[in-house]
Amino acid sequence: MPVLKSVYVSAYLTASLTGLVASLIMMTRAGLTSPWLGALLACAAPVLFFATVFALPIARTSPNLHAVLGAGVAGTLLSLALGGGPWAAPTLLAGGVGILGTLLYVYWYSRFAPPANPVVRAGAVLPPFALVEDGREVASAELLDRPALWIFYRGNWCPLCVAQVREISAQYRELQRRGVEVFLVSPQPEANTAALAAKCDAPMRFMTDRGNRAAAALGILHKAGLPAGMQLFGYDSDVPRPTVFITTKGGTVVFCDLTDNYRVRPEPAQYFAVLDQHALV
């Protein structure tokens, strides 16, 4: 199932872009009021969504993407209204990509099943694990001498993750004033992590989780979570589930967000509310 999801998301984006181009070409031949107008609308919505996420610093989206799905429904109905039969190519394209494809993306691909026995949970003490910093392996016990905000992110290939990291960078001075350490953890190649760190104007601690060993120890490993094809850029097929947690000095978890949707991330205001509540300042 994880491998199927990996292939699916790449196929969904490819089908949306291909359908958009094909609809434009067909409309130049059949006219602006042909059924291909509906296919164009249905395919353009997911392409616009992904383009916006990649182009803008967006760290989270709405969970159900009603606008994208609505465009798929509207495009399918428009194709039918303009003379495309239910089995005509433009109607099938609009319904297949805009409705079925989007429903699968929103309610299947984007979702995580809740962990049966979460390792990281409020009140639990972090289990031992190791990370790599500047080429040196560091045991987790060495990282627990002060309150900390931990963010496990998937890698530079994920625009939501990059936006989340940069969002925290903008809040770093306030976290530093409160005496909170910030750990940003990813399994991606260390050169990629260094490139991201260079873009953040804050001395946060960027850590590498080689082989996703820490993610496995913490129960947040997402097997085959990388979109198919991204392996060509040096990324591991396995990634961490996007996770945020806050620990006290000594490693007791006081806040944890094991999101059930990779597009929904906690707001920074939640971190500060937890720090105030537990007097971790």
PDB file of C-alpha atoms in Angstrom:
ATOM      1  CA  MET A   1       0.000   0.000   0.000  1.00  0.00           C
ATOM      2  CA  PRO A   2       2.749   2.590   0.807  1.00  0.00           C
ATOM      3  CA  VAL A   3       4.424   1.940  -2.562  1.00  0.00           C
ATOM      4  CA  LEU A   4       1.059   2.344  -4.299  1.00  0.00           C
ATOM      5  CA  LYS A   5       0.638   5.739  -2.654  1.00  0.00           C
ATOM      6  CA  SER A   6       4.144   6.740  -3.717  1.00  0.00           C
ATOM      7  CA  VAL A   7       3.322   5.955  -7.346  1.00  0.00           C
ATOM      8  CA  TYR A   8      -0.143   7.482  -7.105  1.00  0.00           C
ATOM      9  CA  VAL A   9       0.850  11.011  -6.140  1.00  0.00           C
ATOM     10  CA  SER A  10       3.342  11.227  -9.002  1.00  0.00           C
ATOM     11  CA  ALA A  11       0.717   9.840 -11.400  1.00  0.00           C
ATOM     12  CA  TYR A  12      -1.943  12.291 -10.154  1.00  0.00           C
ATOM     13  CA  LEU A  13       0.264  15.308 -10.720  1.00  0.00           C
ATOM     14  CA  THR A  14       1.397  14.010 -14.119  1.00  0.00           C
ATOM     15  CA  ALA A  15      -2.184  13.273 -15.210  1.00  0.00           C
ATOM     16  CA  SER A  16      -3.350  16.727 -14.116  1.00  0.00           C
ATOM     17  CA  LEU A  17      -0.580  18.492 -16.027  1.00  0.00           C
ATOM     18  CA  THR A  18      -0.950  16.279 -19.100  1.00  0.00           C
ATOM     19  CA  GLY A  19      -4.736  16.749 -19.056  1.00  0.00           C
ATOM     20  CA  LEU A  20      -4.330  20.507 -18.807  1.00  0.00           C
ATOM     21  CA  VAL A  21      -2.015  20.624 -21.829  1.00  0.00           C
ATOM     22  CA  ALA A  22      -4.174  18.202 -23.842  1.00  0.00           C
ATOM     23  CA  SER A  23      -7.318  20.232 -23.092  1.00  0.00           C
ATOM     24  CA  LEU A  24      -5.665  23.429 -24.264  1.00  0.00           C
ATOM     25  CA  ILE A  25      -4.551  21.766 -27.495  1.00  0.00           C
ATOM     26  CA  MET A  26      -8.009  20.281 -28.147  1.00  0.00           C
ATOM     27  CA  MET A  27      -9.704  23.601 -27.464  1.00  0.00           C
ATOM     28  CA  THR A  28      -7.610  25.305 -30.140  1.00  0.00           C
ATOM     29  CA  ARG A  29      -9.107  22.802 -32.588  1.00  0.00           C
ATOM     30  CA  ALA A  30     -12.657  22.442 -31.268  1.00  0.00           C
ATOM     31  CA  GLY A  31     -13.302  25.959 -29.958  1.00  0.00           C
ATOM     32  CA  LEU A  32     -13.636  27.630 -26.575  1.00  0.00           C
ATOM     33  CA  THR A  33     -17.133  26.291 -25.988  1.00  0.00           C
ATOM     34  CA  SER A  34     -16.278  22.653 -26.629  1.00  0.00           C
ATOM     35  CA  PRO A  35     -16.556  20.027 -23.863  1.00  0.00           C
ATOM     36  CA  TRP A  36     -12.790  20.323 -23.457  1.00  0.00           C
ATOM     37  CA  LEU A  37     -13.399  23.538 -21.528  1.00  0.00           C
ATOM     38  CA  GLY A  38     -14.710  21.424 -18.655  1.00  0.00           C
ATOM     39  CA  ALA A  39     -11.674  19.150 -18.779  1.00  0.00           C
ATOM     40  CA  LEU A  40      -9.459  22.230 -18.743  1.00  0.00           C
ATOM     41  CA  LEU A  41     -11.132  23.539 -15.592  1.00  0.00           C
ATOM     42  CA  ALA A  42     -10.946  20.182 -13.810  1.00  0.00           C
ATOM     43  CA  CYS A  43      -7.262  19.596 -14.633  1.00  0.00           C
ATOM     44  CA  ALA A  44      -6.153  23.183 -14.035  1.00  0.00           C
ATOM     45  CA  ALA A  45      -7.302  23.178 -10.390  1.00  0.00           C
ATOM     46  CA  PRO A  46      -4.830  20.537  -9.072  1.00  0.00           C
ATOM     47  CA  VAL A  47      -2.023  21.976 -11.214  1.00  0.00           C
ATOM     48  CA  LEU A  48      -2.703  25.427  -9.748  1.00  0.00           C
ATOM     49  CA  PHE A  49      -2.818  23.981  -6.238  1.00  0.00           C
ATOM     50  CA  PHE A  50       0.564  22.276  -6.545  1.00  0.00           C
ATOM     51  CA  ALA A  51       2.095  25.276  -8.300  1.00  0.00           C
ATOM     52  CA  THR A  52       0.925  27.559  -5.488  1.00  0.00           C
ATOM     53  CA  VAL A  53       2.300  25.250  -2.798  1.00  0.00           C
ATOM     54  CA  PHE A  54       5.681  25.103  -4.511  1.00  0.00           C
ATOM     55  CA  ALA A  55       5.850  28.824  -5.317  1.00  0.00           C
ATOM     56  CA  LEU A  56       4.636  30.353  -2.042  1.00  0.00           C
ATOM     57  CA  PRO A  57       5.772  29.830   1.576  1.00  0.00           C
ATOM     58  CA  ILE A  58       2.752  27.730   2.552  1.00  0.00           C
ATOM     59  CA  ALA A  59       3.309  25.483   5.574  1.00  0.00           C
ATOM     60  CA  ARG A  60      -0.209  24.046   5.710  1.00  0.00           C
ATOM     61  CA  THR A  61      -3.375  23.799   3.617  1.00  0.00           C
ATOM     62  CA  SER A  62      -7.037  23.118   4.259  1.00  0.00           C
ATOM     63  CA  PRO A  63      -7.545  19.429   4.981  1.00  0.00           C
ATOM     64  CA  ASN A  64     -10.169  18.691   2.330  1.00  0.00           C
ATOM     65  CA  LEU A  65      -9.279  21.038  -0.569  1.00  0.00           C
ATOM     66  CA  HIS A  66     -12.894  21.838  -1.349  1.00  0.00           C
ATOM     67  CA  ALA A  67     -11.954  24.342  -4.071  1.00  0.00           C
ATOM     68  CA  VAL A  68      -9.924  21.762  -6.017  1.00  0.00           C
ATOM     69  CA  LEU A  69     -12.625  19.121  -5.720  1.00  0.00           C
ATOM     70  CA  GLY A  70     -15.317  21.687  -6.556  1.00  0.00           C
ATOM     71  CA  ALA A  71     -13.470  22.604  -9.736  1.00  0.00           C
ATOM     72  CA  GLY A  72     -13.407  18.921 -10.685  1.00  0.00           C
ATOM     73  CA  VAL A  73     -17.157  18.576 -10.195  1.00  0.00           C
ATOM     74  CA  ALA A  74     -17.849  21.853 -12.024  1.00  0.00           C
ATOM     75  CA  GLY A  75     -15.559  20.865 -14.895  1.00  0.00           C
ATOM     76  CA  THR A  76     -17.252  17.482 -15.307  1.00  0.00           C
ATOM     77  CA  LEU A  77     -20.726  19.059 -15.316  1.00  0.00           C
ATOM     78  CA  LEU A  78     -19.564  21.765 -17.729  1.00  0.00           C
ATOM     79  CA  SER A  79     -18.193  19.152 -20.099  1.00  0.00           C
ATOM     80  CA  LEU A  80     -21.538  17.368 -20.065  1.00  0.00           C
ATOM     81  CA  ALA A  81     -23.459  20.614 -20.559  1.00  0.00           C
ATOM     82  CA  LEU A  82     -21.339  21.542 -23.580  1.00  0.00           C
ATOM     83  CA  GLY A  83     -22.195  18.329 -25.367  1.00  0.00           C
ATOM     84  CA  GLY A  84     -19.730  15.828 -24.039  1.00  0.00           C
ATOM     85  CA  GLY A  85     -21.456  12.534 -23.341  1.00  0.00           C
ATOM     86  CA  PRO A  86     -20.715  10.625 -20.127  1.00  0.00           C
ATOM     87  CA  TRP A  87     -18.214   8.466 -22.010  1.00  0.00           C
ATOM     88  CA  ALA A  88     -16.703  11.248 -24.115  1.00  0.00           C
ATOM     89  CA  ALA A  89     -12.959  11.849 -23.664  1.00  0.00           C
ATOM     90  CA  PRO A  90     -13.205  15.343 -22.106  1.00  0.00           C
ATOM     91  CA  THR A  91     -15.873  14.232 -19.626  1.00  0.00           C
ATOM     92  CA  LEU A  92     -13.897  11.145 -18.633  1.00  0.00           C
ATOM     93  CA  LEU A  93     -10.759  13.255 -18.211  1.00  0.00           C
ATOM     94  CA  ALA A  94     -12.573  15.838 -16.070  1.00  0.00           C
ATOM     95  CA  GLY A  95     -14.219  13.211 -13.897  1.00  0.00           C
ATOM     96  CA  GLY A  96     -11.189  10.949 -13.686  1.00  0.00           C
ATOM     97  CA  VAL A  97      -8.662  13.627 -12.745  1.00  0.00           C
ATOM     98  CA  GLY A  98     -10.837  16.326 -11.210  1.00  0.00           C
ATOM     99  CA  ILE A  99     -13.180  14.161  -9.135  1.00  0.00           C
ATOM    100  CA  LEU A 100     -11.797  10.646  -8.668  1.00  0.00           C
ATOM    101  CA  GLY A 101      -8.149  11.713  -8.701  1.00  0.00           C
ATOM    102  CA  THR A 102      -8.720  14.532  -6.235  1.00  0.00           C
ATOM    103  CA  LEU A 103     -10.841  12.403  -3.898  1.00  0.00           C
ATOM    104  CA  LEU A 104      -8.058   9.818  -3.749  1.00  0.00           C
ATOM    105  CA  TYR A 105      -5.444  12.504  -3.155  1.00  0.00           C
ATOM    106  CA  VAL A 106      -7.407  14.231  -0.384  1.00  0.00           C
ATOM    107  CA  TYR A 107      -8.932  11.290   1.482  1.00  0.00           C
ATOM    108  CA  TRP A 108      -6.447   8.494   0.801  1.00  0.00           C
ATOM    109  CA  TYR A 109      -2.978   9.721  -0.159  1.00  0.00           C
ATOM    110  CA  SER A 110      -2.840  12.689   2.239  1.00  0.00           C
ATOM    111  CA  ARG A 111      -3.985  10.737   5.299  1.00  0.00           C
ATOM    112  CA  PHE A 112      -2.087   8.764   7.910  1.00  0.00           C
ATOM    113  CA  ALA A 113      -3.605   6.040  10.050  1.00  0.00           C
ATOM    114  CA  PRO A 114      -3.367   6.845  13.769  1.00  0.00           C
ATOM    115  CA  PRO A 115      -0.561   4.881  15.458  1.00  0.00           C
ATOM    116  CA  ALA A 116      -1.869   2.041  17.597  1.00  0.00           C
ATOM    117  CA  ASN A 117       0.657   2.576  20.411  1.00  0.00           C
ATOM    118  CA  PRO A 118       2.336   5.958  19.875  1.00  0.00           C
ATOM    119  CA  VAL A 119       5.838   6.178  21.277  1.00  0.00           C
ATOM    120  CA  VAL A 120       5.813   9.967  21.247  1.00  0.00           C
ATOM    121  CA  ARG A 121       2.898  11.138  23.377  1.00  0.00           C
ATOM    122  CA  ALA A 122       2.273  13.628  26.147  1.00  0.00           C
ATOM    123  CA  GLY A 123       3.782  12.403  29.399  1.00  0.00           C
ATOM    124  CA  ALA A 124       6.131   9.878  27.784  1.00  0.00           C
ATOM    125  CA  VAL A 125       9.913  10.080  27.987  1.00  0.00           C
ATOM    126  CA  LEU A 126      11.755   9.960  24.686  1.00  0.00           C
ATOM    127  CA  PRO A 127      13.406   6.601  23.981  1.00  0.00           C
ATOM    128  CA  PRO A 128      17.122   6.654  23.144  1.00  0.00           C
ATOM    129  CA  PHE A 129      18.083   7.388  19.541  1.00  0.00           C
ATOM    130  CA  ALA A 130      20.968   8.953  17.648  1.00  0.00           C
ATOM    131  CA  LEU A 131      21.220  11.763  15.099  1.00  0.00           C
ATOM    132  CA  VAL A 132      24.039  13.195  13.021  1.00  0.00           C
ATOM    133  CA  GLU A 133      25.140  16.821  13.291  1.00  0.00           C
ATOM    134  CA  ASP A 134      27.992  18.190  11.192  1.00  0.00           C
ATOM    135  CA  GLY A 135      29.096  14.641  10.408  1.00  0.00           C
ATOM    136  CA  ARG A 136      29.197  13.557  14.075  1.00  0.00           C
ATOM    137  CA  GLU A 137      26.784  11.089  15.602  1.00  0.00           C
ATOM    138  CA  VAL A 138      25.046  12.517  18.647  1.00  0.00           C
ATOM    139  CA  ALA A 139      23.103  10.463  21.183  1.00  0.00           C
ATOM    140  CA  SER A 140      19.722  11.845  22.165  1.00  0.00           C
ATOM    141  CA  ALA A 141      20.844  11.964  25.809  1.00  0.00           C
ATOM    142  CA  GLU A 142      23.230  14.762  24.825  1.00  0.00           C
ATOM    143  CA  LEU A 143      20.332  16.835  23.466  1.00  0.00           C
ATOM    144  CA  LEU A 144      18.046  16.857  26.491  1.00  0.00           C
ATOM    145  CA  ASP A 145      19.690  19.362  28.795  1.00  0.00           C
ATOM    146  CA  ARG A 146      17.068  22.046  28.122  1.00  0.00           C
ATOM    147  CA  PRO A 147      13.484  22.346  26.852  1.00  0.00           C
ATOM    148  CA  ALA A 148      13.311  21.653  23.131  1.00  0.00           C
ATOM    149  CA  LEU A 149      11.084  21.961  20.101  1.00  0.00           C
ATOM    150  CA  TRP A 150      11.546  19.046  17.704  1.00  0.00           C
ATOM    151  CA  ILE A 151      10.406  19.037  14.097  1.00  0.00           C
ATOM    152  CA  PHE A 152      10.835  15.929  11.965  1.00  0.00           C
ATOM    153  CA  TYR A 153      10.402  16.965   8.339  1.00  0.00           C
ATOM    154  CA  ARG A 154      10.556  14.961   5.139  1.00  0.00           C
ATOM    155  CA  GLY A 155      13.139  16.918   3.161  1.00  0.00           C
ATOM    156  CA  ASN A 156      13.766  19.822   0.807  1.00  0.00           C
ATOM    157  CA  TRP A 157      11.610  18.149  -1.840  1.00  0.00           C
ATOM    158  CA  CYS A 158       8.510  18.837   0.302  1.00  0.00           C
ATOM    159  CA  PRO A 159       7.506  22.527  -0.013  1.00  0.00           C
ATOM    160  CA  LEU A 160       5.257  22.386   3.054  1.00  0.00           C
ATOM    161  CA  CYS A 161       8.182  21.107   5.132  1.00  0.00           C
ATOM    162  CA  VAL A 162      10.515  23.820   3.877  1.00  0.00           C
ATOM    163  CA  ALA A 163       7.885  26.474   4.605  1.00  0.00           C
ATOM    164  CA  GLN A 164       7.407  25.055   8.107  1.00  0.00           C
ATOM    165  CA  VAL A 165      11.150  25.194   8.783  1.00  0.00           C
ATOM    166  CA  ARG A 166      11.392  28.784   7.586  1.00  0.00           C
ATOM    167  CA  GLU A 167       8.323  29.669   9.642  1.00  0.00           C
ATOM    168  CA  ILE A 168      10.095  28.417  12.757  1.00  0.00           C
ATOM    169  CA  SER A 169      13.203  30.331  11.729  1.00  0.00           C
ATOM    170  CA  ALA A 170      11.152  33.536  11.824  1.00  0.00           C
ATOM    171  CA  GLN A 171      10.073  32.680  15.395  1.00  0.00           C
ATOM    172  CA  TYR A 172      13.521  31.595  16.564  1.00  0.00           C
ATOM    173  CA  ARG A 173      14.422  34.704  18.563  1.00  0.00           C
ATOM    174  CA  GLU A 174      11.308  34.315  20.696  1.00  0.00           C
ATOM    175  CA  LEU A 175      12.056  30.630  21.257  1.00  0.00           C
ATOM    176  CA  GLN A 176      15.678  31.435  22.095  1.00  0.00           C
ATOM    177  CA  ARG A 177      14.555  34.105  24.565  1.00  0.00           C
ATOM    178  CA  ARG A 178      12.531  31.420  26.315  1.00  0.00           C
ATOM    179  CA  GLY A 179      15.528  29.107  26.503  1.00  0.00           C
ATOM    180  CA  VAL A 180      14.109  26.562  24.067  1.00  0.00           C
ATOM    181  CA  GLU A 181      16.417  24.589  21.753  1.00  0.00           C
ATOM    182  CA  VAL A 182      15.141  23.909  18.224  1.00  0.00           C
ATOM    183  CA  PHE A 183      15.990  20.616  16.496  1.00  0.00           C
ATOM    184  CA  LEU A 184      15.083  20.159  12.834  1.00  0.00           C
ATOM    185  CA  VAL A 185      15.475  16.538  11.784  1.00  0.00           C
ATOM    186  CA  SER A 186      15.369  14.977   8.313  1.00  0.00           C
ATOM    187  CA  PRO A 187      16.789  11.822   6.685  1.00  0.00           C
ATOM    188  CA  GLN A 188      17.757  13.700   3.522  1.00  0.00           C
ATOM    189  CA  PRO A 189      21.414  13.983   2.366  1.00  0.00           C
ATOM    190  CA  GLU A 190      23.402  16.284   4.620  1.00  0.00           C
ATOM    191  CA  ALA A 191      24.255  18.584   1.691  1.00  0.00           C
ATOM    192  CA  ASN A 192      20.532  19.243   1.204  1.00  0.00           C
ATOM    193  CA  THR A 193      20.117  20.009   4.883  1.00  0.00           C
ATOM    194  CA  ALA A 194      23.081  22.405   4.772  1.00  0.00           C
ATOM    195  CA  ALA A 195      21.509  24.202   1.801  1.00  0.00           C
ATOM    196  CA  LEU A 196      18.265  24.672   3.718  1.00  0.00           C
ATOM    197  CA  ALA A 197      20.076  25.801   6.870  1.00  0.00           C
ATOM    198  CA  ALA A 198      21.901  28.457   4.844  1.00  0.00           C
ATOM    199  CA  LYS A 199      18.544  29.979   3.891  1.00  0.00           C
ATOM    200  CA  CYS A 200      17.422  30.307   7.515  1.00  0.00           C
ATOM    201  CA  ASP A 201      18.638  33.331   9.420  1.00  0.00           C
ATOM    202  CA  ALA A 202      18.674  31.521  12.750  1.00  0.00           C
ATOM    203  CA  PRO A 203      21.195  29.222  14.477  1.00  0.00           C
ATOM    204  CA  MET A 204      18.786  26.318  14.786  1.00  0.00           C
ATOM    205  CA  ARG A 205      20.222  22.802  15.014  1.00  0.00           C
ATOM    206  CA  PHE A 206      19.728  20.909  11.770  1.00  0.00           C
ATOM    207  CA  MET A 207      20.156  17.178  12.343  1.00  0.00           C
ATOM    208  CA  THR A 208      20.327  14.203   9.983  1.00  0.00           C
ATOM    209  CA  ASP A 209      18.494  10.988  10.727  1.00  0.00           C
ATOM    210  CA  ARG A 210      20.606   8.534   8.749  1.00  0.00           C
ATOM    211  CA  GLY A 211      18.584   5.559   7.630  1.00  0.00           C
ATOM    212  CA  ASN A 212      15.528   6.933   9.474  1.00  0.00           C
ATOM    213  CA  ARG A 213      16.733   5.150  12.609  1.00  0.00           C
ATOM    214  CA  ALA A 214      15.421   7.846  14.948  1.00  0.00           C
ATOM    215  CA  ALA A 215      12.072   8.005  13.126  1.00  0.00           C
ATOM    216  CA  ALA A 216      11.753   4.228  13.534  1.00  0.00           C
ATOM    217  CA  ALA A 217      12.626   4.417  17.243  1.00  0.00           C
ATOM    218  CA  LEU A 218      10.028   7.148  17.739  1.00  0.00           C
ATOM    219  CA  GLY A 219       7.338   5.301  15.778  1.00  0.00           C
ATOM    220  CA  ILE A 220       6.968   7.998  13.108  1.00  0.00           C
ATOM    221  CA  LEU A 221       8.546   6.251  10.119  1.00  0.00           C
ATOM    222  CA  HIS A 222       6.507   6.446   6.913  1.00  0.00           C
ATOM    223  CA  LYS A 223       7.627   3.601   4.668  1.00  0.00           C
ATOM    224  CA  ALA A 224       7.813   4.460   0.940  1.00  0.00           C
ATOM    225  CA  GLY A 225       6.551   7.971   1.668  1.00  0.00           C
ATOM    226  CA  LEU A 226       8.681   9.603  -1.031  1.00  0.00           C
ATOM    227  CA  PRO A 227       6.831  10.331  -4.305  1.00  0.00           C
ATOM    228  CA  ALA A 228       7.983   7.907  -6.984  1.00  0.00           C
ATOM    229  CA  GLY A 229      10.839   9.319  -9.024  1.00  0.00           C
ATOM    230  CA  MET A 230      12.309  11.568  -6.339  1.00  0.00           C
ATOM    231  CA  GLN A 231      14.847   8.846  -5.550  1.00  0.00           C
ATOM    232  CA  LEU A 232      16.728  10.094  -8.629  1.00  0.00           C
ATOM    233  CA  PHE A 233      17.640  13.203  -6.624  1.00  0.00           C
ATOM    234  CA  GLY A 234      19.285  11.236  -3.827  1.00  0.00           C
ATOM    235  CA  TYR A 235      16.355  10.981  -1.392  1.00  0.00           C
ATOM    236  CA  ASP A 236      15.500   7.857   0.583  1.00  0.00           C
ATOM    237  CA  SER A 237      12.185   6.181  -0.252  1.00  0.00           C
ATOM    238  CA  ASP A 238      11.294   6.151   3.461  1.00  0.00           C
ATOM    239  CA  VAL A 239      10.570   9.436   5.229  1.00  0.00           C
ATOM    240  CA  PRO A 240       9.383  10.511   8.673  1.00  0.00           C
ATOM    241  CA  ARG A 241       5.775  11.329   9.259  1.00  0.00           C
ATOM    242  CA  PRO A 242       5.725  15.139   9.641  1.00  0.00           C
ATOM    243  CA  THR A 243       5.856  15.439  13.431  1.00  0.00           C
ATOM    244  CA  VAL A 244       6.249  18.217  15.979  1.00  0.00           C
ATOM    245  CA  PHE A 245       6.816  17.683  19.679  1.00  0.00           C
ATOM    246  CA  ILE A 246       8.056  19.640  22.670  1.00  0.00           C
ATOM    247  CA  THR A 247      10.106  18.146  25.482  1.00  0.00           C
ATOM    248  CA  THR A 248      11.154  19.343  28.906  1.00  0.00           C
ATOM    249  CA  LYS A 249      14.708  19.213  30.177  1.00  0.00           C
ATOM    250  CA  GLY A 250      15.340  15.491  30.488  1.00  0.00           C
ATOM    251  CA  GLY A 251      13.129  14.520  27.525  1.00  0.00           C
ATOM    252  CA  THR A 252       9.548  14.292  28.805  1.00  0.00           C
ATOM    253  CA  VAL A 253       7.063  15.050  26.037  1.00  0.00           C
ATOM    254  CA  VAL A 254       4.554  17.787  26.892  1.00  0.00           C
ATOM    255  CA  PHE A 255       3.156  18.353  23.393  1.00  0.00           C
ATOM    256  CA  CYS A 256       3.025  16.182  20.303  1.00  0.00           C
ATOM    257  CA  ASP A 257       1.390  16.619  16.921  1.00  0.00           C
ATOM    258  CA  LEU A 258       1.304  13.339  14.986  1.00  0.00           C
ATOM    259  CA  THR A 259      -0.739  14.778  12.169  1.00  0.00           C
ATOM    260  CA  ASP A 260      -3.159  12.488  10.353  1.00  0.00           C
ATOM    261  CA  ASN A 261      -2.801  14.629   7.216  1.00  0.00           C
ATOM    262  CA  TYR A 262       0.601  15.646   5.851  1.00  0.00           C
ATOM    263  CA  ARG A 263      -0.837  18.952   4.604  1.00  0.00           C
ATOM    264  CA  VAL A 264      -2.066  20.021   8.059  1.00  0.00           C
ATOM    265  CA  ARG A 265       0.649  21.254  10.444  1.00  0.00           C
ATOM    266  CA  PRO A 266       0.349  23.001  13.841  1.00  0.00           C
ATOM    267  CA  GLU A 267       0.624  26.771  13.995  1.00  0.00           C
ATOM    268  CA  PRO A 268       3.574  28.324  15.884  1.00  0.00           C
ATOM    269  CA  ALA A 269       1.091  29.896  18.285  1.00  0.00           C
ATOM    270  CA  GLN A 270       0.401  26.392  19.606  1.00  0.00           C
ATOM    271  CA  TYR A 271       4.049  25.962  20.573  1.00  0.00           C
ATOM    272  CA  PHE A 272       4.082  29.139  22.612  1.00  0.00           C
ATOM    273  CA  ALA A 273       0.791  28.237  24.287  1.00  0.00           C
ATOM    274  CA  VAL A 274       2.304  24.926  25.409  1.00  0.00           C
ATOM    275  CA  LEU A 275       5.490  26.605  26.618  1.00  0.00           C
ATOM    276  CA  ASP A 276       3.438  29.075  28.649  1.00  0.00           C
ATOM    277  CA  GLN A 277       1.146  26.363  30.024  1.00  0.00           C
ATOM    278  CA  HIS A 278       4.051  24.252  31.252  1.00  0.00           C
ATOM    279  CA  ALA A 279       6.180  27.194  32.239  1.00  0.00           C
ATOM    280  CA  LEU A 280       8.991  26.006  29.971  1.00  0.00           C
ATOM    281  CA  VAL A 281      10.636  29.395  29.840  1.00  0.00           C
TER     282      VAL A 281
END
